[in-house]
Structures are given as structure tokens and as C-alpha cells.
Coordinates of C-alpha atoms in Angstrom, one line a residue:
M1 CA -16.9 -1.6 8.7
K2 CA -15.8 -3.8 5.8
P3 CA -12.1 -4.5 5.2
I4 CA -10.1 -3.0 2.3
L5 CA -8.0 -4.9 -0.2
A6 CA -4.6 -3.2 -0.4
A7 CA -1.7 -3.4 -2.8
D8 CA 1.6 -1.6 -2.8
L9 CA 3.1 -2.1 -6.2
G10 CA 6.8 -1.5 -5.9
G11 CA 9.6 -1.8 -8.4
T12 CA 11.1 -4.9 -6.6
L13 CA 8.2 -6.3 -4.5
I14 CA 4.4 -6.2 -4.5
K15 CA 2.9 -6.1 -1.0
L16 CA -0.7 -7.3 -0.8
G17 CA -2.9 -7.2 2.2
V18 CA -6.3 -7.0 3.8
V19 CA -6.6 -3.9 6.1
L20 CA -9.2 -2.9 8.6
N21 CA -9.2 -0.1 11.2
G22 CA -5.5 0.7 10.8
R23 CA -4.4 -2.9 11.0
V24 CA -3.0 -5.1 8.3
L25 CA -5.0 -8.3 9.1
V26 CA -3.0 -10.5 6.7
Q27 CA -0.5 -9.8 4.0
K28 CA 1.7 -11.4 1.4
V29 CA 4.8 -10.2 -0.5
I30 CA 5.4 -11.4 -4.1
P31 CA 8.1 -10.5 -6.6
A32 CA 7.1 -7.4 -8.6
R33 CA 8.6 -8.3 -12.0
S34 CA 8.0 -4.6 -12.8
D35 CA 9.8 -5.0 -16.1
E36 CA 6.8 -7.1 -17.3
P37 CA 3.4 -5.8 -18.3
L38 CA 1.1 -5.0 -15.4
A39 CA -1.8 -6.7 -17.3
E40 CA 0.1 -10.0 -16.9
R41 CA 0.3 -9.5 -13.1
L42 CA -3.3 -8.8 -12.5
P43 CA -4.5 -12.5 -12.4
E44 CA -1.9 -13.2 -9.7
L45 CA -3.1 -10.2 -7.7
E46 CA -6.7 -11.5 -8.0
H47 CA -5.7 -15.0 -6.8
E48 CA -3.6 -13.8 -3.9
W49 CA -6.2 -11.4 -2.6
E50 CA -8.8 -14.2 -2.8
L51 CA -6.5 -16.4 -0.7
L52 CA -5.8 -13.7 1.8
A53 CA -9.4 -12.7 2.3
K54 CA -10.5 -16.4 2.6
S55 CA -7.8 -17.0 5.2
I56 CA -9.5 -14.6 7.6
G57 CA -13.1 -15.5 6.7
F58 CA -14.0 -13.0 4.0
M59 CA -14.9 -13.2 0.4
V60 CA -13.2 -10.6 -1.8
A61 CA -16.6 -9.3 -3.1
A62 CA -17.7 -8.6 0.5
C63 CA -14.8 -6.2 1.0
G64 CA -15.4 -2.5 1.1
G65 CA -13.1 -1.5 -1.7
I66 CA -9.6 -1.6 -3.1
G67 CA -6.7 0.8 -2.5
I68 CA -3.6 0.6 -4.7
S69 CA -0.3 2.4 -4.2
F70 CA 1.5 2.8 -7.5
P71 CA 4.9 4.3 -8.5
S72 CA 3.7 6.9 -10.9
I73 CA 1.4 9.9 -11.5
M74 CA -2.4 9.4 -11.6
D75 CA -5.1 11.7 -12.9
P76 CA -6.9 12.9 -9.8
V77 CA -10.4 12.6 -11.4
S78 CA -10.3 9.5 -13.5
G79 CA -7.8 7.6 -11.5
R80 CA -6.0 6.6 -14.7
I81 CA -2.2 6.2 -14.6
L82 CA -0.7 8.9 -16.8
T83 CA 2.9 7.8 -17.3
H84 CA 5.5 5.3 -16.1
F85 CA 9.0 5.6 -14.8
G86 CA 10.3 2.4 -16.3
K87 CA 8.1 0.1 -14.2
Y88 CA 4.9 -1.6 -15.5
V89 CA 5.2 0.3 -18.8
D90 CA 1.7 -0.8 -20.0
A91 CA -0.1 0.6 -17.0
P92 CA -1.3 3.9 -18.7
G93 CA -3.4 1.8 -21.0
I94 CA -5.2 -0.2 -18.3
D95 CA -8.5 0.9 -16.7
L96 CA -8.0 -0.5 -13.2
K97 CA -11.3 0.8 -11.9
E98 CA -13.1 -1.2 -14.7
W99 CA -11.0 -4.2 -13.9
A100 CA -12.0 -4.1 -10.2
W101 CA -15.7 -3.8 -11.0
S102 CA -15.6 -6.6 -13.6
R103 CA -13.6 -9.0 -11.4
F104 CA -14.8 -8.3 -7.9
G105 CA -17.8 -5.9 -8.1
I106 CA -16.1 -3.4 -5.7
P107 CA -14.7 0.1 -6.3
L108 CA -11.0 0.8 -6.6
S109 CA -8.9 3.9 -6.0
I110 CA -5.2 4.3 -6.9
E111 CA -2.7 6.7 -5.5
N112 CA 1.0 7.6 -6.0
D113 CA 3.1 5.4 -3.8
A114 CA 4.8 8.3 -1.9
R115 CA 1.4 9.9 -1.2
A116 CA 0.0 6.5 -0.1
A117 CA 2.9 6.1 2.4
L118 CA 2.3 9.6 3.7
I119 CA -1.4 9.0 4.1
G120 CA -0.5 5.9 6.1
E121 CA 1.8 7.9 8.4
W122 CA -0.8 10.7 8.7
Q123 CA -3.5 8.2 9.8
C124 CA -1.6 5.7 11.8
G125 CA 2.1 6.8 12.3
A126 CA 4.4 9.8 12.6
G127 CA 1.9 12.2 11.1
R128 CA -1.0 11.7 13.5
G129 CA -2.4 14.9 14.9
C130 CA -1.0 17.1 12.1
D131 CA -2.9 18.1 9.0
D132 CA -0.2 20.0 7.2
L133 CA 2.9 17.9 6.6
V134 CA 5.2 16.5 3.9
M135 CA 7.1 13.3 3.7
V136 CA 10.4 12.5 2.0
T137 CA 11.2 8.9 1.3
L138 CA 14.8 8.1 0.7
G139 CA 15.7 4.9 -1.1
T140 CA 16.4 3.8 -4.7
G141 CA 14.8 7.1 -5.6
I142 CA 13.5 10.1 -3.6
G143 CA 9.7 10.1 -3.1
T144 CA 7.8 13.2 -1.8
A145 CA 4.2 13.9 -0.9
A146 CA 2.2 16.6 0.9
I147 CA -1.0 16.8 3.0
C148 CA -2.4 20.3 3.2
G149 CA -5.4 21.3 5.3
G150 CA -6.1 17.7 6.1
Q151 CA -6.3 16.5 2.5
P152 CA -3.7 14.8 0.3
F153 CA -2.4 17.5 -2.1
R154 CA -2.6 16.3 -5.7
G155 CA -2.9 19.5 -7.8
A156 CA -4.6 20.0 -11.1
H157 CA -2.9 17.0 -12.8
G158 CA -2.1 14.6 -10.0
Q159 CA 1.6 15.4 -9.6
A160 CA 1.7 18.2 -7.0
C161 CA 4.6 17.4 -4.6
G162 CA 4.9 13.9 -6.1
V163 CA 8.0 14.7 -8.1
G164 CA 10.0 16.6 -5.5
G165 CA 12.8 14.2 -5.9
H166 CA 13.3 15.8 -9.3
F167 CA 13.8 19.4 -8.1
T168 CA 17.0 20.8 -9.6
L169 CA 19.6 20.9 -6.8
N170 CA 22.7 21.3 -9.1
H171 CA 22.5 23.6 -12.1
D172 CA 25.8 22.3 -13.3
G173 CA 24.7 18.7 -13.0
E174 CA 24.0 16.0 -15.5
I175 CA 20.7 15.1 -17.2
C176 CA 18.6 12.7 -15.1
E177 CA 17.7 9.6 -17.2
V178 CA 14.4 9.3 -15.4
C179 CA 13.0 12.8 -15.7
G180 CA 15.2 14.7 -18.1
N181 CA 15.9 17.4 -15.6
I182 CA 19.4 18.7 -14.9
G183 CA 21.0 17.9 -11.6
C184 CA 17.9 16.8 -9.8
A185 CA 18.0 15.5 -6.2
E186 CA 17.4 11.9 -7.2
H187 CA 20.2 12.0 -9.8
E188 CA 22.5 13.7 -7.2
A189 CA 21.8 11.6 -4.1
S190 CA 19.9 8.3 -4.2
T191 CA 21.0 4.8 -3.8
A192 CA 20.5 4.3 -7.5
A193 CA 22.9 7.1 -8.1
L194 CA 25.5 6.0 -5.5
P195 CA 27.6 3.6 -7.7
R196 CA 27.9 6.3 -10.4
L197 CA 28.8 9.0 -7.9
A198 CA 31.2 6.8 -6.0
R199 CA 33.2 5.8 -9.1
R200 CA 34.0 9.5 -9.6
E201 CA 35.7 9.9 -6.3
P202 CA 39.5 9.9 -6.6
D203 CA 40.0 7.7 -3.6
F204 CA 37.2 5.2 -4.5
A205 CA 39.6 2.5 -5.5
A206 CA 41.1 2.5 -2.0
S207 CA 37.7 2.8 -0.2
A208 CA 35.9 -0.1 1.6
L209 CA 33.1 0.7 -0.8
V210 CA 34.9 -1.2 -3.5
D211 CA 34.3 -4.5 -1.8
E212 CA 30.6 -4.0 -1.1
A213 CA 28.2 -6.0 -3.4
K214 CA 25.6 -3.2 -2.9
L215 CA 26.9 0.2 -2.1
D216 CA 25.6 2.2 0.8
Y217 CA 26.9 5.1 2.9
A218 CA 28.0 3.0 5.9
A219 CA 31.6 2.0 5.0
G220 CA 32.9 4.7 7.3
D221 CA 36.1 5.8 5.5
A222 CA 36.8 9.2 4.0
C223 CA 35.2 8.4 0.6
A224 CA 32.0 7.1 2.1
I225 CA 31.7 9.9 4.6
R226 CA 32.2 12.5 1.8
L227 CA 29.5 10.9 -0.3
R228 CA 27.2 10.7 2.7
D229 CA 27.7 14.3 3.6
D230 CA 27.0 15.4 0.0
A231 CA 23.8 13.3 0.1
L232 CA 22.7 14.8 3.4
R233 CA 23.0 18.3 2.0
I234 CA 20.9 17.3 -1.0
W235 CA 18.2 15.6 1.1
G236 CA 18.2 18.6 3.5
A237 CA 17.8 21.0 0.6
T238 CA 15.0 18.9 -0.9
A239 CA 13.1 18.9 2.4
A240 CA 13.6 22.6 3.0
N241 CA 12.2 23.3 -0.5
L242 CA 9.1 21.4 0.4
V243 CA 8.7 23.3 3.6
L244 CA 8.9 26.6 1.8
A245 CA 6.6 25.4 -1.0
Y246 CA 3.8 23.9 1.1
D247 CA 4.0 25.8 4.4
V248 CA 3.9 22.7 6.6
S249 CA 4.3 22.1 10.3
R250 CA 5.9 18.6 10.1
V251 CA 8.3 16.7 7.9
I252 CA 8.5 12.9 8.0
I253 CA 11.6 11.2 6.7
G254 CA 11.1 7.6 5.5
G255 CA 12.9 4.9 3.7
G256 CA 15.6 2.5 4.7
I257 CA 18.2 5.3 4.6
A258 CA 16.3 7.2 7.4
E259 CA 17.3 4.4 9.8
A260 CA 20.9 5.7 9.9
P261 CA 21.1 7.8 13.1
E262 CA 22.6 10.9 11.5
V263 CA 20.1 11.3 8.7
V264 CA 17.0 12.8 10.4
P265 CA 19.1 15.2 12.7
A266 CA 21.1 16.5 9.7
I267 CA 17.9 17.2 7.7
R268 CA 16.3 18.8 10.7
E269 CA 19.3 21.1 11.2
H270 CA 19.3 22.1 7.5
I271 CA 15.6 22.9 7.6
H272 CA 15.9 25.0 10.7
R273 CA 18.9 26.8 9.3
H274 CA 17.6 27.5 5.8
A275 CA 13.8 27.3 5.6
I276 CA 12.1 30.5 6.7
S277 CA 9.4 29.9 9.4
P278 CA 8.8 33.0 11.5
W279 CA 5.9 31.2 13.2
G280 CA 8.2 28.6 14.8
K281 CA 10.3 25.5 14.1
V282 CA 9.1 22.8 11.7
E283 CA 9.0 19.3 13.3
V284 CA 11.2 16.8 11.6
V285 CA 10.6 13.2 12.5
K286 CA 11.3 9.7 11.3
S287 CA 8.7 7.4 9.8
E288 CA 7.1 5.1 12.3
L289 CA 5.5 2.6 9.9
G290 CA 8.3 1.6 7.6
D291 CA 7.2 -0.8 4.8
A292 CA 3.6 -1.0 6.2
A293 CA 2.9 2.7 5.6
A294 CA 1.6 2.4 2.0
L295 CA -0.6 -0.6 2.9
L296 CA -2.2 1.3 5.8
G297 CA -2.6 4.3 3.5
C298 CA -4.4 2.1 1.1
E299 CA -7.2 1.7 3.6
W300 CA -8.0 5.4 3.6
I301 CA -7.6 5.4 -0.2
G302 CA -9.9 2.4 -0.6
R303 CA -12.6 3.9 1.6
H304 CA -12.4 7.0 -0.5
A305 CA -13.1 4.8 -3.5
A306 CA -16.0 3.2 -1.8
G307 CA -17.9 6.6 -1.7
F308 CA -16.7 8.3 1.4
H309 CA -16.4 11.9 0.4
A310 CA -14.5 12.8 3.5
P311 CA -13.0 9.5 4.9
A312 CA -12.9 9.4 8.7
A313 CA -9.6 8.7 10.3
V314 CA -9.0 5.0 11.0
S315 CA -8.4 3.7 14.5
C316 CA -4.8 2.9 14.9

């Protein structure tokens, strides 16, 4: 089996790798500079992939395909990027499949970043053995994705379950600058929203949060605990909505925030209390693969591009 070239294009970092049989053989992380045109970043991706492949004795053209994880919505048929969320704003005008063929002579497939991470967990991590599951990734934003009946769920236009972070959770909330919705989960409870939310708290000036260069929920005083508890309710409601919408057996919670010991149990309790499941209790587990999830998902994605109509599970 040939290795797959993988790229996880994030807002802050781009992770590049060569993946084979559920293992990242070699990888490199470079600055994303996502405020710059994606077209200007492609030559660097080409160069780094060539160096990575060469370091383990492969030529790029001998690889089986390319899998890319990208922070946006893709057309499920053409693979074209449909929009941007303030990152790589020229991406909708680039035909990445044509670029891959012209530069390397190998096929490319591209997938939403949250869906790519879920595919990685499904194949190699916390999703193994389950073919009906969702994942909620908590971080700068809130990423969501679903696998139903053993297939990544994309919908008619590529956005099914991919924008669960923009479900309305507060009908009296503000307009989200990203999506235009009112009181969406991401606007109400994400690390990007935390500075704005914290400044509204009457005791913020006396909180330990004031002295933190980068705010999180770990300060431990009354202000931080209140913000954390509000966020836990939002995250729990988001996950419960996904359970109700997609009828899944397992929920995976990912992202750096999920490492806090109270997060997964709180979301699990909320789901068990509020999401109807007469058949039994939904499993709620933490991601196992962390930052590697999307790269490992890219192997499945890349093999799909290479002509596998029903890609076999990789050996992890």
C-alpha cells in the first residue's frame, strides 16, 4: 500500500505529514499565515512534502494520493471549497485537485477539518468499533462532525453537521461575527469568545483572569468558575442537539479544552439528562488522538481520492 500525503490546514499552524496504515511516518509543522492567500502557500506545501517523502525514501509522485483537512465547507462532489471563515480567503477560487494533478500527478481529496479529525478518531482512536458517532471539538471555535452508518455524513451541500457550533443556543444573544446567527454556541462559549464574555462579568476586575495573557477557564475563582459553568452548559446542549439530530451511539469530545477533567463528565451528564435515547445511554468519551487526528483522517480521505469507493479501515 502506498503512503498518503496529508495536510491539516489550521488557522495558526499547518501540519504536514506522510501517513501509512494509521501511522504518521514523518511530519512537520509550519506557520499557517492564514490571513495570506492560500495560493501563496502552495509552493511551500509542495517543497515540504517533497522533503518529508524523500526523508523516508519515497518520491511524492509515488504516493497514493493527497488528503487535506481544511477549515471550511466543501462541495461533496467537486471537492471545491465553497466559502471561507476569515482564513485563506482566496481558497474558493482554487482548484486544488487540478493543482495536485499538475504538480504531482496524484489525486487529491479535501475534507472539512472537524470531519477529518472525526474520521481519524473513527479509524484509529476513540471512535473505533462504532459506525454512528459525532465529535465536538472545543477550542478557538466549536467544530462538529458526524459519521452515520459507517460513512462521513456530508449532506447535499457538504455542510451537514459541520456547522453545529453555530446552532442557536441563546435566542436573546448577540449576532455572531462569523456566521451571522444569533446567540450561537461558538459566540456564547469558545476560547475566542472568552475575553468578550469575561469583561462583562461584574467581578472580572478582581478576578485572577485579569492577569492572564491568554484567558482560559482555569483561574479557579468565582468569575472563572461561573464562566466555565456557563460554557459547560452550552457545550452540553450542543452535544445533546447532535445526538438528537443524528441518532448516534457515541460522542467524542476533542480539543485542548477537553483535557480539563470536568469537561467530558459534565457533557456526558447533560446528554444523559436531556437527550432522549430510549434504546440506552450514549457513550461520551474524550478524543484519543489529539492534534494527530486530522492527519490520520487524511489517510482515509486520500485513499478515497485515489479511487477506493469504499476505503478499508486502516490498521492502527
